[in-house]
């Protein structure tokens, strides 16, 4: 490096401030090759030591073996050492991600990133300051602190051991911390148990609150009025696909008469799948379980794979970053997986105010004083911002974090189950040690949030399903705002655990969930759900019913299934509507759709034409009743209606326009768009040319860091309503999907878990395990994680011993 070159830290700080790579090279006097060498040295020098030994505050010692994918197998004799080792390896692999998630949960991103940087490149326009405002308004840290005080002593000890392990690995990095710390110019603070709980509370919020799900229907109701148009707007695709069949429960109906639970989700069809098959339907004679959670794609996964062995634990799978426990996985006798069941755990309340009663909210004829707190948000290179958070009896006023269409509707407060005491860490760790389905179900009794659909199976050939989470009972539930001043709109009770939807060893020999409704309308309790589509659940059911005997490979193949039931439903009426079209290009496109196999495969032109047509058709449908900035979000909320309108217009949605002409114009616009993007040859318009997977780093939009830290770009199959779920952003890039896939033969001997992550185990861009699983994920290959110590030792690539002080 020339003597005039700025220091290493100066260059990294410039890169982290958004300076382009060309400017960095010029500043340093580097050629492109010299810069590449320098950057490679930087990221290589920050990798953790995975071999040898280290002295730590452990009791008898921890042995950490890693396989070729960098997945750790942690062996320890005591609980303290086991959870210490778990925290240690997670910190080795993901220290900066841990700190990012902690800051996101505590509302402290602006402190190190500045207020306006967009943290992710794919489908995320939320700035650090906006994230901080959400965290401080909802009070993730405040909620976590309250929960911490009420945890059982055993859970507190496990959290402390986990925290001690994170801190020990952080110390082991010395002054060569992960590259992101140098890019942003700060060092991580000591980890404490509260940090893990903060991350969990933010995860609960992410899975359960989803404010657009309430705000958009409220705006639609105000625009459309009560009646057939509003009812049509709430149409759900395949709404009859429930997890429980009718009559599979004994309790009598509870509460007042209510509207049906099935209403659409404006957040769209993105979601997760899981299923379990009894041994009599399995080629191995033992239960099969598959689970694939769908979440945003990033360069580093939010899931962390590990095998923990010792002190009564022997399990493998994936947990959520920063939180001890395995959410998807198996032990020697039980396997489990989850989906979000989308049952409502929150409400938005329209609060009533009056100028004669400042800082008060009306309730039951009485003006009640609001409560106010001030949250100071530190800003990098700027003055701090004082955020005033007001509370009604229902919860914080959330006007500042509502979707843009809801910003003028306040004051609006949020009541949320997640703000009450929750202790899922205790439940999860108890479930991780369960030896039967009954024990696993009992461990879930204390699970409050989020609402989840667990499927599980045991080595005695039992399979089961349990819906978990505290679900409020509402006497007059609706999709929009509730009246904050009216006692009749308050929650009256919680559905008891023993009243929640559940199944054990059904006669069909299988159970599946895919974010579809847990039970039909005649279920005894109001689940108040917002299920967007039943298409994925229908497709899984089709396959499970079609195959009398299934193998592990069949389950892996089903996870990659791209058949579109939406296309199956939409294309016939579309062909009937436009079958007499005179335009030659339209006729050619209709023929492509007619002969297309309805699979959203990367090579299929029919998939591209259909998916983009339908997205444009949703916009056309929305424009019939909404205007301006409301068109785009309302389009995303109108999928079920858009499907229905191609067959018939029951509600008079197109009363002032010609539906046939609108559909024809939409298809012509679609073909024009595709031709401009992909050229005039329709046969070359493959879905994979548009639909690619991009693994963006959280710092992707800082200058040119995306060029150094991002991965991906390959074609990918699937769409939002296929089992191979790859939802997309406005450019049709796959922004989210099943980034983790797991398949288990529960009674296999020795016990093995088969899985793959779309990214990789390591968060270090210099590691060979950074995004190294993407080719495996694209090809539907899975790696084995054995629970047998002898096999682990045989396959280990590295070995690290954590030894107690002499």
Coordinates of C-alpha atoms in Angstrom, one line a residue, residues 61-66 72-77 81-82 85 89 307 309 789 792-793 798-803:
X61 CA -15.6 -27.9 28.8
X62 CA -17.3 -27.7 25.4
X63 CA -16.4 -29.6 22.2
X64 CA -17.4 -27.9 19.0
X65 CA -17.2 -29.9 15.7
X66 CA -18.2 -28.3 12.4
X72 CA -21.7 -26.6 14.6
X73 CA -22.2 -29.7 16.7
X74 CA -21.9 -28.7 20.4
X75 CA -21.1 -31.3 23.0
X76 CA -21.1 -30.5 26.7
X77 CA -21.8 -32.2 30.0
X81 CA -21.6 -25.3 29.1
X82 CA -24.1 -26.4 26.4
X85 CA -21.3 -23.2 23.6
X89 CA -20.8 -20.5 18.0
X307 CA -26.8 -29.6 16.9
X309 CA -25.9 -32.6 22.6
X789 CA -21.8 -38.5 17.9
X792 CA -20.5 -36.4 13.7
X793 CA -16.9 -37.1 14.6
X798 CA -12.9 -28.6 12.3
X799 CA -12.7 -29.1 16.1
X800 CA -12.6 -26.4 18.8
X801 CA -12.3 -27.1 22.5
X802 CA -13.5 -24.5 25.1
X803 CA -11.7 -25.3 28.3

